[in-house]
mmCIF file with all atom_site columns, C-alpha atoms in Angstrom:
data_model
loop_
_atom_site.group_PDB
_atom_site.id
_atom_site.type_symbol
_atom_site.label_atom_id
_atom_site.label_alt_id
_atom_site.label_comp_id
_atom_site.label_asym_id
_atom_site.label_entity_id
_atom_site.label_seq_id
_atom_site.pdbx_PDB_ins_code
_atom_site.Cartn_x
_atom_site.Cartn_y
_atom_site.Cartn_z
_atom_site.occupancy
_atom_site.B_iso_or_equiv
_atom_site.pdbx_formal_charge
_atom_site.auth_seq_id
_atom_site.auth_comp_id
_atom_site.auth_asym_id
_atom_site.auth_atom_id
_atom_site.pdbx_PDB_model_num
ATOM 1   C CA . UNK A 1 1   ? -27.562 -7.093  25.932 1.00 0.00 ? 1   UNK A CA 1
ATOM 2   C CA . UNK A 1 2   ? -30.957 -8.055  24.224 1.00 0.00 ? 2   UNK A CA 1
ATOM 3   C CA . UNK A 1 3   ? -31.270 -10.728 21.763 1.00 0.00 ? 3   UNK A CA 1
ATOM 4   C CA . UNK A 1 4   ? -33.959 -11.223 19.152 1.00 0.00 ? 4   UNK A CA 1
ATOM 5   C CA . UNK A 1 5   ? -37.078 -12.070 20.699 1.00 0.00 ? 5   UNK A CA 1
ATOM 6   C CA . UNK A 1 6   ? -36.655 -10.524 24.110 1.00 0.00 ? 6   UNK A CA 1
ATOM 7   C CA . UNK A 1 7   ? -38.666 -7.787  25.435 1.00 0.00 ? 7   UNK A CA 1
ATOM 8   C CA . UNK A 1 8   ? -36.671 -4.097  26.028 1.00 0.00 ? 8   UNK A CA 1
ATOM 9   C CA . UNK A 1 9   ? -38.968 -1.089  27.964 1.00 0.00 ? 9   UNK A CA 1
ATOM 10  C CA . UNK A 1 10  ? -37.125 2.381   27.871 1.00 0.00 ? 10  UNK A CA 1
ATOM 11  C CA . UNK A 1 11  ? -38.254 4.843   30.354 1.00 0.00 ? 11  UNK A CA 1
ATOM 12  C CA . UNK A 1 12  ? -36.697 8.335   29.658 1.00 0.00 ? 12  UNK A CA 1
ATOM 13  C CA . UNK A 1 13  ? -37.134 10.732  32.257 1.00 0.00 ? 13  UNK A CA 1
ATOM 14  C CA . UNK A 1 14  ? -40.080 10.324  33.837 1.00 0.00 ? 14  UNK A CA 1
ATOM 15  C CA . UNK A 1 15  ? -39.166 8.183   37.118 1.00 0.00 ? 15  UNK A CA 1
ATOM 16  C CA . UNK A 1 16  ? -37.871 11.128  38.253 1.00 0.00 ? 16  UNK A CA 1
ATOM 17  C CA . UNK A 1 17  ? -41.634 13.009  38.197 1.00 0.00 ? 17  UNK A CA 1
ATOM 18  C CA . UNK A 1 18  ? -43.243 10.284  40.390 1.00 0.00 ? 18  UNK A CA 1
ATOM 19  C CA . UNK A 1 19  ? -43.579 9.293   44.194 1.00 0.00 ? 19  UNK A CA 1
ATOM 20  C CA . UNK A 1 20  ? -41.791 6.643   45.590 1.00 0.00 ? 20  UNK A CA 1
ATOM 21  C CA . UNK A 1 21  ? -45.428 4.529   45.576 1.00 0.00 ? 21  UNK A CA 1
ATOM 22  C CA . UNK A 1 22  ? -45.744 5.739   42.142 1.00 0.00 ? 22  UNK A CA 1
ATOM 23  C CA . UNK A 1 23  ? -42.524 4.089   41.151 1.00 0.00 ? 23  UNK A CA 1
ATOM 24  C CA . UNK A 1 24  ? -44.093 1.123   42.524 1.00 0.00 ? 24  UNK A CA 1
ATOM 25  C CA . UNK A 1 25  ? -46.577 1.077   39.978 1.00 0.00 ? 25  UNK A CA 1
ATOM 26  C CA . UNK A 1 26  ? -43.877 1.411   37.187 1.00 0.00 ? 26  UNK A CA 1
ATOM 27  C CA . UNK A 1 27  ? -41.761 -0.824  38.447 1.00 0.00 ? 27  UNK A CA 1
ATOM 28  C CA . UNK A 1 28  ? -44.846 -3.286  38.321 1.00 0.00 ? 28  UNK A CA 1
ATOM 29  C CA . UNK A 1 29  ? -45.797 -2.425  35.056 1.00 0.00 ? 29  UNK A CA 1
ATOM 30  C CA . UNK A 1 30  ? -42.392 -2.972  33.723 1.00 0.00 ? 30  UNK A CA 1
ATOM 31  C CA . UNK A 1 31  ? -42.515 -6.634  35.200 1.00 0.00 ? 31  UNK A CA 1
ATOM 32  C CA . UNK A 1 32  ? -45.937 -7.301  33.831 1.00 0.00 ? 32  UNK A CA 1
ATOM 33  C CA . UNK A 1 33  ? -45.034 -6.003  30.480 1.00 0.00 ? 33  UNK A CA 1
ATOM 34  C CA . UNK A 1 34  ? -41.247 -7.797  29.843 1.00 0.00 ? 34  UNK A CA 1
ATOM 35  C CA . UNK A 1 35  ? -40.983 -11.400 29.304 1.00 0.00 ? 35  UNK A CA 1
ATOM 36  C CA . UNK A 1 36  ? -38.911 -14.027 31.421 1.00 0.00 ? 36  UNK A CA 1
ATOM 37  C CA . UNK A 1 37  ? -35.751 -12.324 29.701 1.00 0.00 ? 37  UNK A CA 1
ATOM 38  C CA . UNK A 1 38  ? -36.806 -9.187  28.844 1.00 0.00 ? 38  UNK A CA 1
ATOM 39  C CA . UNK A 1 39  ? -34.707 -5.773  29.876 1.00 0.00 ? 39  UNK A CA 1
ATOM 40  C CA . UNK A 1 40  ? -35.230 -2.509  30.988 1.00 0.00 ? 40  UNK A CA 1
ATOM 41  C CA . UNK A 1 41  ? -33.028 0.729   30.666 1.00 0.00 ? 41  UNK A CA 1
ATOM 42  C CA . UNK A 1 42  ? -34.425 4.154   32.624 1.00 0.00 ? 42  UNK A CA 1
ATOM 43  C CA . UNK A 1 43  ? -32.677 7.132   31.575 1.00 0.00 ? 43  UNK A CA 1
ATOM 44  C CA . UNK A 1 44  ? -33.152 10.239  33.815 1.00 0.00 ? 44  UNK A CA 1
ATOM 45  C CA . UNK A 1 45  ? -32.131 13.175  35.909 1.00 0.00 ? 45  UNK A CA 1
ATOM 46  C CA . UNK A 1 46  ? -28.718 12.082  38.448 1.00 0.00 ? 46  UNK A CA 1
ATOM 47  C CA . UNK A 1 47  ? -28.098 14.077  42.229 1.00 0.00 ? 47  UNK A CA 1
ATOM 48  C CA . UNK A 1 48  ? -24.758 15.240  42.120 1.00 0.00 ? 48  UNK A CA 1
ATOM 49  C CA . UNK A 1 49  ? -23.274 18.126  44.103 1.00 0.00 ? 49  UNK A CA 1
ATOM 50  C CA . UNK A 1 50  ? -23.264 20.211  41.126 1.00 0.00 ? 50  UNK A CA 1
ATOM 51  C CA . UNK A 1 51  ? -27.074 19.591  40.602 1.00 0.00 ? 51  UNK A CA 1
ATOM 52  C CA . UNK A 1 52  ? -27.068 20.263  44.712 1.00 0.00 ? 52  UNK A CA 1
ATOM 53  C CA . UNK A 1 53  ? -26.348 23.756  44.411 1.00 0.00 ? 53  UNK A CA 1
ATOM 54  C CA . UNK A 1 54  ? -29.422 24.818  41.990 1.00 0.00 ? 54  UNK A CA 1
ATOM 55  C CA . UNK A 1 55  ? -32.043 22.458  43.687 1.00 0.00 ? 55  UNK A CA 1
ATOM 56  C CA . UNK A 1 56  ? -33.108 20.031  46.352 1.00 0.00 ? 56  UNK A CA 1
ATOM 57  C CA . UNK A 1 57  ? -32.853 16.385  45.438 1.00 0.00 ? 57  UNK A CA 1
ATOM 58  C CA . UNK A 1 58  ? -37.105 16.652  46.281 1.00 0.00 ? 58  UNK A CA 1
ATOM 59  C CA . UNK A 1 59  ? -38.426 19.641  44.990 1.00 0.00 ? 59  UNK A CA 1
ATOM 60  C CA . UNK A 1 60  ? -41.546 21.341  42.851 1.00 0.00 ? 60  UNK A CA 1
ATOM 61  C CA . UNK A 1 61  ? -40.085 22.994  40.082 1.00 0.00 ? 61  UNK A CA 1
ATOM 62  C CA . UNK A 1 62  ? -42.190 26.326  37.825 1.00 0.00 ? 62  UNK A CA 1
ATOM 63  C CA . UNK A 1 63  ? -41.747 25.334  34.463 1.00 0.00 ? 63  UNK A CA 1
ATOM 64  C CA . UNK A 1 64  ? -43.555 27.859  31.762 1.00 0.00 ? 64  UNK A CA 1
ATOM 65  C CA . UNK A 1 65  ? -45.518 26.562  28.717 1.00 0.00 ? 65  UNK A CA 1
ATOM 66  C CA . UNK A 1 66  ? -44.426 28.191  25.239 1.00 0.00 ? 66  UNK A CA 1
ATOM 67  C CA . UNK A 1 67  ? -47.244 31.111  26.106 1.00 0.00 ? 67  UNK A CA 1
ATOM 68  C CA . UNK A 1 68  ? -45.800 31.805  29.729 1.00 0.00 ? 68  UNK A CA 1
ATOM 69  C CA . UNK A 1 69  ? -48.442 30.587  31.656 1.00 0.00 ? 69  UNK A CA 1
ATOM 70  C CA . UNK A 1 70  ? -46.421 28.860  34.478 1.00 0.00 ? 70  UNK A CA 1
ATOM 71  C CA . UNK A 1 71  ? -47.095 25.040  35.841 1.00 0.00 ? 71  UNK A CA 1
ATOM 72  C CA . UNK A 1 72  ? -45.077 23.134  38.288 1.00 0.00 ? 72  UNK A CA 1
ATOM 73  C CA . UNK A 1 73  ? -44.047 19.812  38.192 1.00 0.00 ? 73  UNK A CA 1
ATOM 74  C CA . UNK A 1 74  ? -42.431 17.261  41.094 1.00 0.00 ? 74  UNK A CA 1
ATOM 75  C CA . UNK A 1 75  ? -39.618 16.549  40.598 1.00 0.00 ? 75  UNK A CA 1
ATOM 76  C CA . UNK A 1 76  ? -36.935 14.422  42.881 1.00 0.00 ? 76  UNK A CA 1
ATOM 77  C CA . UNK A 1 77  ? -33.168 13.307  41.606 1.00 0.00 ? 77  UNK A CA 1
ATOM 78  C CA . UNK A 1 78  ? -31.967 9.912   41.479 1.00 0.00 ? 78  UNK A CA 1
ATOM 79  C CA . UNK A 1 79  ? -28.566 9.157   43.425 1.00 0.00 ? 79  UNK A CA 1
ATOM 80  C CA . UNK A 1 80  ? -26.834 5.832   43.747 1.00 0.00 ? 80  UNK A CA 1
ATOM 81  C CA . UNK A 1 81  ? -28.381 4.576   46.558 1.00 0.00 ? 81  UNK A CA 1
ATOM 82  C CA . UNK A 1 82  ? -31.455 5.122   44.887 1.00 0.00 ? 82  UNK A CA 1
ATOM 83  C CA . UNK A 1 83  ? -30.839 3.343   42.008 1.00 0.00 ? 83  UNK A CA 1
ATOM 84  C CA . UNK A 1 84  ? -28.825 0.388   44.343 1.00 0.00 ? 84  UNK A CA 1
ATOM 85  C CA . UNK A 1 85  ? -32.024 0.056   46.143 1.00 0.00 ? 85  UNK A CA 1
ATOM 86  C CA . UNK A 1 86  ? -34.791 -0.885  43.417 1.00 0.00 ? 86  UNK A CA 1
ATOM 87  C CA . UNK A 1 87  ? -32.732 -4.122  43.055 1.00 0.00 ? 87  UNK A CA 1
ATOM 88  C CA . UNK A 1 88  ? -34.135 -5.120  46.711 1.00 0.00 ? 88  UNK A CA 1
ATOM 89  C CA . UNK A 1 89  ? -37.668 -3.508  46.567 1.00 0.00 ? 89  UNK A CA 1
ATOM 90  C CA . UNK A 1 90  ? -38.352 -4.935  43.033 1.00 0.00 ? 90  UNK A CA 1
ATOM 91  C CA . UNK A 1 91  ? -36.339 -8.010  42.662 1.00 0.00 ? 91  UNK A CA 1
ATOM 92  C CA . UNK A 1 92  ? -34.373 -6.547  40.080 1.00 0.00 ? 92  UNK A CA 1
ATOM 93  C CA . UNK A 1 93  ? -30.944 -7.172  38.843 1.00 0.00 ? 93  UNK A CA 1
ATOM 94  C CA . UNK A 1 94  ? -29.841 -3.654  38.455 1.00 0.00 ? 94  UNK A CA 1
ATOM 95  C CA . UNK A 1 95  ? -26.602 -2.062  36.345 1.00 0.00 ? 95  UNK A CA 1
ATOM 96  C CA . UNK A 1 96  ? -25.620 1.419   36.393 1.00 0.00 ? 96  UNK A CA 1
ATOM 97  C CA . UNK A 1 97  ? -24.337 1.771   32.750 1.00 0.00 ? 97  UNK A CA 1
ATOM 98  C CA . UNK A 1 98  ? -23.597 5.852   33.234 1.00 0.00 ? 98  UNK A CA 1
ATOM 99  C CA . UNK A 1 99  ? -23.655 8.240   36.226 1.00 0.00 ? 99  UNK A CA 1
ATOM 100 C CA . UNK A 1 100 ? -22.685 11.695  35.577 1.00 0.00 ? 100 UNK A CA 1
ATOM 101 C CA . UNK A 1 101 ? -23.602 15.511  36.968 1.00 0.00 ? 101 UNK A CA 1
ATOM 102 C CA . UNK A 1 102 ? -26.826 15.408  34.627 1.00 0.00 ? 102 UNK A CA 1
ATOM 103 C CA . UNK A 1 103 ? -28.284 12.140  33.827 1.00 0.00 ? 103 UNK A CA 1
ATOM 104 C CA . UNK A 1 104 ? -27.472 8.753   34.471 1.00 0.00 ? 104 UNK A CA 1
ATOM 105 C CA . UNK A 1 105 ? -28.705 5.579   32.177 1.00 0.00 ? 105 UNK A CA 1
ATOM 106 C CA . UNK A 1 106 ? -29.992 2.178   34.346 1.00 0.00 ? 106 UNK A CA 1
ATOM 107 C CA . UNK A 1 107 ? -30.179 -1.348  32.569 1.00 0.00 ? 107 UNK A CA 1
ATOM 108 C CA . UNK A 1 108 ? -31.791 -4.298  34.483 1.00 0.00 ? 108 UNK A CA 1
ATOM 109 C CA . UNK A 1 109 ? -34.266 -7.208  34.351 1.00 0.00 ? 109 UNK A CA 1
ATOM 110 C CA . UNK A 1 110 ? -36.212 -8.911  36.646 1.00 0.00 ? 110 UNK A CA 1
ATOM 111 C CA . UNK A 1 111 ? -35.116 -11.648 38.512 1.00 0.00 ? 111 UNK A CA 1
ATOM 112 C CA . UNK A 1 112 ? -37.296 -14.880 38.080 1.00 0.00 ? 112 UNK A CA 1
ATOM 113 C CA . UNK A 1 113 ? -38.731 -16.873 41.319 1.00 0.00 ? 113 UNK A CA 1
#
């Protein structure tokens, strides 16, 4: 929970459009950007088995602009193991606050050396 004066980041839905070494670079970001106690909480797409039978957990998607005229996006799906890994590669304390067949909601901070 944040208290007055800490730093909070929310990133909704977009982890889940970059590269693993792009999530580097977020992940960096976020640590440059939060305070000592600050907190971060990523909202974004969950693998399931339910999501498993539309896609790929690494895919390009076609998405269509309100005209038509197609684009495609990358797109990969965060799963548990995912998520339970950022705590190593980013010296993160990491809590999975909700994990369902759609989206799932991550809170951590960063630990301090």
């Amino acid at each position: 929970m944040a208290h007055v004066g800490d730093d909070c980041a929310l990133v909704g839905f977009f982890l889940s459009h970059l590269t693993e070494s792009q999530e580097r670079i977020l992940f960096d970001a976020l640590r440059k950007m939060l305070n000592s106690s600050g907190r971060f909480l990523i909202l974004d797409s969950a693998w399931s088995t339910q999501r498993a039978r539309f896609n790929t957990k690494v895919e390009r998607q076609e998405r269509r602009l309100n005209d038509g005229t197609p684009f495609e996006i990358y797109k990969r799906y965060c799963d548990r193991d995912d998520i339970s890994a950022w705590a190593a590669k980013y010296d993160a304390t990491i809590r999975i606050e909700h994990f369902e067949t759609a989206f799932c909601a991550v809170s951590g901070s960063f630990n301090i050396a």
